[in-house]
Amino acid sequence: MDDGAVIIELGGGANPVLKEEIVTLRKFNYLVIDTSKEELQKATGEYFTRIHTDIEKTDVEYKADLIISKMVLEHIPNPNIFHQSIFNLLKNNGSVIHFYATLYNIASISNILLPEFISSYLVKRIQKRDATTEAKFPAFYRKCFGPTKNQIDYFNNLGYNITQFNGYLGHHYFYFNKLLYKIENLYNKILLRINSPYFCSNAILILKKYD
């Protein structure tokens, strides 16, 4: 990544991924886009530009060398529109990095099956999450799988080239509850034996847009 590159983070809100030191050192033009003005206002620091908009509905004047998202894809109700909007935001030869939660882990399944008010309560009780800095949002998990053939074909058909696509097991959601933590570890051991790209907790996806 060249110095001065334009980096867009989608859904960064209160917690942008990149640290001030690296952004300042490399003179990146770091733009944090979020649909929530309230979340953007929670973020500290002046080393990035806050942009309150929805890329699915509004054109953004910038073109990015790199677009990143962390734990955002699972919250997108219309992934086709979202990913096409990202594609349009990229410069030629630009890259996208997504880190997201996948559908078939205990936390995700619970999130889908339980009413929102119950899952929000459990998040607060079990994860000890500070809602002021780590708010919980509705999750849909649409097109949120590991490196399955269908998922690979999906992104290729959108015009992307896949540089890297890996699924992982494990997360920190149940760390503060010993019983749930043990159940999760047992579940992960079963998934390791199954060894299917459908069954992972999280995935990292790196995409490239070529001329």
CSV table of C-alpha atoms in Angstrom, one decimal:
chain,number,residue,atom,x,y,z
A,1,MET,CA,0.0,0.0,0.0
A,2,ASP,CA,1.5,3.3,-1.1
A,3,ASP,CA,1.9,6.3,1.2
A,4,GLY,CA,-1.1,8.6,0.9
A,5,ALA,CA,-3.5,5.9,-0.2
A,6,VAL,CA,-7.2,6.4,0.2
A,7,ILE,CA,-8.6,3.9,2.7
A,8,ILE,CA,-12.3,3.6,3.4
A,9,GLU,CA,-13.6,1.7,6.4
A,10,LEU,CA,-17.3,0.8,6.3
A,11,GLY,CA,-19.2,0.6,9.6
A,12,GLY,CA,-16.3,1.8,11.6
A,13,GLY,CA,-18.5,3.9,13.8
A,14,ALA,CA,-17.2,4.3,17.3
A,15,ASN,CA,-14.3,1.9,16.8
A,16,PRO,CA,-12.2,2.5,13.7
A,17,VAL,CA,-9.8,-0.4,12.9
A,18,LEU,CA,-6.7,1.5,11.9
A,19,LYS,CA,-4.6,3.1,14.6
A,20,GLU,CA,-3.5,6.8,14.5
A,21,GLU,CA,0.2,5.9,14.4
A,22,ILE,CA,0.1,3.9,11.2
A,23,VAL,CA,-2.3,6.4,9.5
A,24,THR,CA,-0.1,9.3,10.4
A,25,LEU,CA,3.1,7.6,9.5
A,26,ARG,CA,1.9,6.5,6.0
A,27,LYS,CA,-0.1,9.7,5.4
A,28,PHE,CA,-3.2,7.6,4.6
A,29,ASN,CA,-6.4,9.5,3.7
A,30,TYR,CA,-8.5,7.4,6.1
A,31,LEU,CA,-12.3,7.8,5.7
A,32,VAL,CA,-14.7,6.1,8.2
A,33,ILE,CA,-18.2,5.7,6.8
A,34,ASP,CA,-21.2,4.8,8.9
A,35,THR,CA,-24.9,5.0,8.6
A,36,SER,CA,-25.1,6.0,12.3
A,37,LYS,CA,-24.1,9.6,13.1
A,38,GLU,CA,-24.3,8.8,16.8
A,39,GLU,CA,-21.7,6.0,16.4
A,40,LEU,CA,-19.4,8.2,14.4
A,41,GLN,CA,-19.5,10.9,17.1
A,42,LYS,CA,-18.4,8.3,19.7
A,43,ALA,CA,-15.0,7.7,17.9
A,44,THR,CA,-12.0,9.6,19.3
A,45,GLY,CA,-9.2,11.2,17.4
A,46,GLU,CA,-8.8,13.5,14.4
A,47,TYR,CA,-6.7,11.3,12.2
A,48,PHE,CA,-9.6,10.1,10.1
A,49,THR,CA,-12.6,11.8,8.3
A,50,ARG,CA,-16.0,10.9,9.5
A,51,ILE,CA,-18.6,10.4,6.8
A,52,HIS,CA,-22.3,9.9,7.7
A,53,THR,CA,-23.9,8.2,4.7
A,54,ASP,CA,-25.3,5.0,3.3
A,55,ILE,CA,-23.2,3.8,0.4
A,56,GLU,CA,-26.1,1.8,-0.9
A,57,LYS,CA,-28.2,5.0,-1.4
A,58,THR,CA,-25.7,7.9,-1.9
A,59,ASP,CA,-22.7,8.3,-4.1
A,60,VAL,CA,-19.4,9.0,-2.3
A,61,GLU,CA,-17.0,11.4,-4.0
A,62,TYR,CA,-13.9,9.4,-3.2
A,63,LYS,CA,-12.5,6.3,-4.9
A,64,ALA,CA,-10.6,4.0,-2.6
A,65,ASP,CA,-7.3,2.0,-2.9
A,66,LEU,CA,-8.5,-0.2,0.0
A,67,ILE,CA,-11.9,-0.7,1.6
A,68,ILE,CA,-12.1,-2.6,5.0
A,69,SER,CA,-14.9,-3.8,7.2
A,70,LYS,CA,-14.8,-5.5,10.6
A,71,MET,CA,-17.9,-7.4,11.8
A,72,VAL,CA,-20.2,-5.5,9.4
A,73,LEU,CA,-21.3,-8.0,6.7
A,74,GLU,CA,-23.5,-10.0,9.1
A,75,HIS,CA,-25.6,-6.8,9.7
A,76,ILE,CA,-26.3,-6.1,6.0
A,77,PRO,CA,-29.9,-6.8,4.9
A,78,ASN,CA,-29.2,-6.5,1.2
A,79,PRO,CA,-25.7,-7.9,0.5
A,80,ASN,CA,-26.0,-7.7,-3.3
A,81,ILE,CA,-26.5,-4.0,-3.3
A,82,PHE,CA,-23.9,-3.5,-0.6
A,83,HIS,CA,-21.1,-5.4,-2.3
A,84,GLN,CA,-21.9,-3.8,-5.7
A,85,SER,CA,-21.7,-0.4,-4.0
A,86,ILE,CA,-18.3,-1.4,-2.6
A,87,PHE,CA,-17.1,-2.5,-6.0
A,88,ASN,CA,-18.1,0.9,-7.4
A,89,LEU,CA,-16.2,2.7,-4.7
A,90,LEU,CA,-12.9,0.9,-5.5
A,91,LYS,CA,-10.2,2.2,-7.8
A,92,ASN,CA,-9.0,-0.3,-10.5
A,93,ASN,CA,-6.6,-2.6,-8.8
A,94,GLY,CA,-8.1,-1.7,-5.4
A,95,SER,CA,-8.6,-4.2,-2.7
A,96,VAL,CA,-11.3,-5.1,-0.1
A,97,ILE,CA,-10.8,-6.8,3.2
A,98,HIS,CA,-13.8,-8.1,5.1
A,99,PHE,CA,-13.6,-9.8,8.6
A,100,TYR,CA,-17.1,-11.1,9.5
A,101,ALA,CA,-19.0,-13.5,11.6
A,102,THR,CA,-20.5,-16.5,9.8
A,103,LEU,CA,-23.9,-18.1,10.1
A,104,TYR,CA,-23.2,-21.5,11.7
A,105,ASN,CA,-21.7,-20.8,15.1
A,106,ILE,CA,-23.5,-20.8,18.4
A,107,ALA,CA,-23.5,-17.1,18.9
A,108,SER,CA,-24.9,-16.4,15.4
A,109,ILE,CA,-27.6,-19.1,15.6
A,110,SER,CA,-28.7,-17.7,19.0
A,111,ASN,CA,-28.7,-14.2,17.5
A,112,ILE,CA,-31.1,-15.3,14.8
A,113,LEU,CA,-33.4,-17.5,16.9
A,114,LEU,CA,-33.8,-15.2,19.9
A,115,PRO,CA,-35.9,-12.0,19.9
A,116,GLU,CA,-33.7,-8.9,19.7
A,117,PHE,CA,-34.4,-7.7,23.3
A,118,ILE,CA,-33.4,-11.1,24.7
A,119,SER,CA,-30.2,-11.3,22.7
A,120,SER,CA,-29.3,-7.8,23.6
A,121,TYR,CA,-29.8,-8.6,27.3
A,122,LEU,CA,-27.6,-11.7,27.0
A,123,VAL,CA,-24.9,-9.8,25.2
A,124,LYS,CA,-24.8,-7.3,28.1
A,125,ARG,CA,-24.8,-10.1,30.8
A,126,ILE,CA,-22.5,-12.6,29.2
A,127,GLN,CA,-20.0,-10.6,27.2
A,128,LYS,CA,-19.8,-7.7,29.7
A,129,ARG,CA,-19.9,-5.4,26.7
A,130,ASP,CA,-20.1,-1.6,27.1
A,131,ALA,CA,-23.0,-0.6,25.0
A,132,THR,CA,-21.8,3.0,24.8
A,133,THR,CA,-18.7,2.0,22.8
A,134,GLU,CA,-19.7,-1.5,21.5
A,135,ALA,CA,-23.4,-1.2,20.6
A,136,LYS,CA,-25.3,-4.3,19.4
A,137,PHE,CA,-27.1,-4.1,16.0
A,138,PRO,CA,-29.6,-6.5,14.3
A,139,ALA,CA,-27.8,-9.3,12.4
A,140,PHE,CA,-29.0,-11.2,9.3
A,141,TYR,CA,-26.0,-13.2,8.3
A,142,ARG,CA,-27.0,-13.1,4.6
A,143,LYS,CA,-24.1,-14.3,2.4
A,144,CYS,CA,-22.1,-14.8,5.5
A,145,PHE,CA,-20.4,-18.2,5.0
A,146,GLY,CA,-16.9,-19.4,4.9
A,147,PRO,CA,-15.0,-20.3,1.7
A,148,THR,CA,-17.7,-22.5,0.2
A,149,LYS,CA,-18.0,-23.0,-3.6
A,150,ASN,CA,-21.2,-21.0,-3.6
A,151,GLN,CA,-19.6,-18.1,-1.7
A,152,ILE,CA,-16.6,-18.1,-4.0
A,153,ASP,CA,-18.8,-18.1,-7.1
A,154,TYR,CA,-20.9,-15.3,-5.6
A,155,PHE,CA,-18.0,-12.8,-5.3
A,156,ASN,CA,-16.5,-13.9,-8.6
A,157,ASN,CA,-19.8,-13.2,-10.3
A,158,LEU,CA,-19.8,-9.7,-8.8
A,159,GLY,CA,-16.6,-9.0,-10.7
A,160,TYR,CA,-14.1,-9.5,-7.9
A,161,ASN,CA,-11.0,-11.7,-7.8
A,162,ILE,CA,-10.5,-13.5,-4.6
A,163,THR,CA,-7.0,-13.1,-3.2
A,164,GLN,CA,-7.6,-14.9,0.2
A,165,PHE,CA,-10.6,-16.5,1.8
A,166,ASN,CA,-10.1,-18.3,5.1
A,167,GLY,CA,-12.6,-19.5,7.8
A,168,TYR,CA,-11.7,-19.7,11.5
A,169,LEU,CA,-13.2,-21.3,14.6
A,170,GLY,CA,-13.5,-19.6,18.0
A,171,HIS,CA,-14.4,-16.1,19.3
A,172,HIS,CA,-14.5,-14.3,22.6
A,173,TYR,CA,-18.2,-13.9,23.1
A,174,PHE,CA,-18.5,-16.6,25.8
A,175,TYR,CA,-15.2,-16.0,27.5
A,176,PHE,CA,-16.8,-14.6,30.7
A,177,ASN,CA,-19.1,-17.6,31.1
A,178,LYS,CA,-17.3,-20.8,31.9
A,179,LEU,CA,-20.2,-23.1,31.0
A,180,LEU,CA,-20.9,-21.5,27.7
A,181,TYR,CA,-17.2,-21.3,27.0
A,182,LYS,CA,-16.8,-25.1,27.5
A,183,ILE,CA,-19.9,-25.8,25.3
A,184,GLU,CA,-18.5,-23.6,22.6
A,185,ASN,CA,-15.1,-25.4,22.7
A,186,LEU,CA,-16.8,-28.8,22.5
A,187,TYR,CA,-18.9,-27.5,19.5
A,188,ASN,CA,-15.7,-26.3,17.8
A,189,LYS,CA,-14.0,-29.7,18.3
A,190,ILE,CA,-17.0,-31.3,16.5
A,191,LEU,CA,-16.7,-28.8,13.7
A,192,LEU,CA,-13.0,-29.5,13.3
A,193,ARG,CA,-13.9,-33.2,12.7
A,194,ILE,CA,-16.5,-32.2,10.2
A,195,ASN,CA,-14.0,-30.0,8.5
A,196,SER,CA,-16.5,-28.1,6.2
A,197,PRO,CA,-16.1,-24.5,5.0
A,198,TYR,CA,-19.8,-24.1,5.9
A,199,PHE,CA,-19.1,-24.5,9.6
A,200,CYS,CA,-16.7,-21.8,10.9
A,201,SER,CA,-17.1,-18.9,13.3
A,202,ASN,CA,-15.5,-16.1,11.4
A,203,ALA,CA,-14.0,-15.5,8.0
A,204,ILE,CA,-11.4,-13.2,6.4
A,205,LEU,CA,-12.1,-12.4,2.8
A,206,ILE,CA,-9.7,-10.4,0.6
A,207,LEU,CA,-10.9,-9.3,-2.8
A,208,LYS,CA,-9.3,-7.5,-5.7
A,209,LYS,CA,-10.8,-5.3,-8.5
A,210,TYR,CA,-8.7,-5.5,-11.7
A,211,ASP,CA,-8.9,-3.3,-14.8
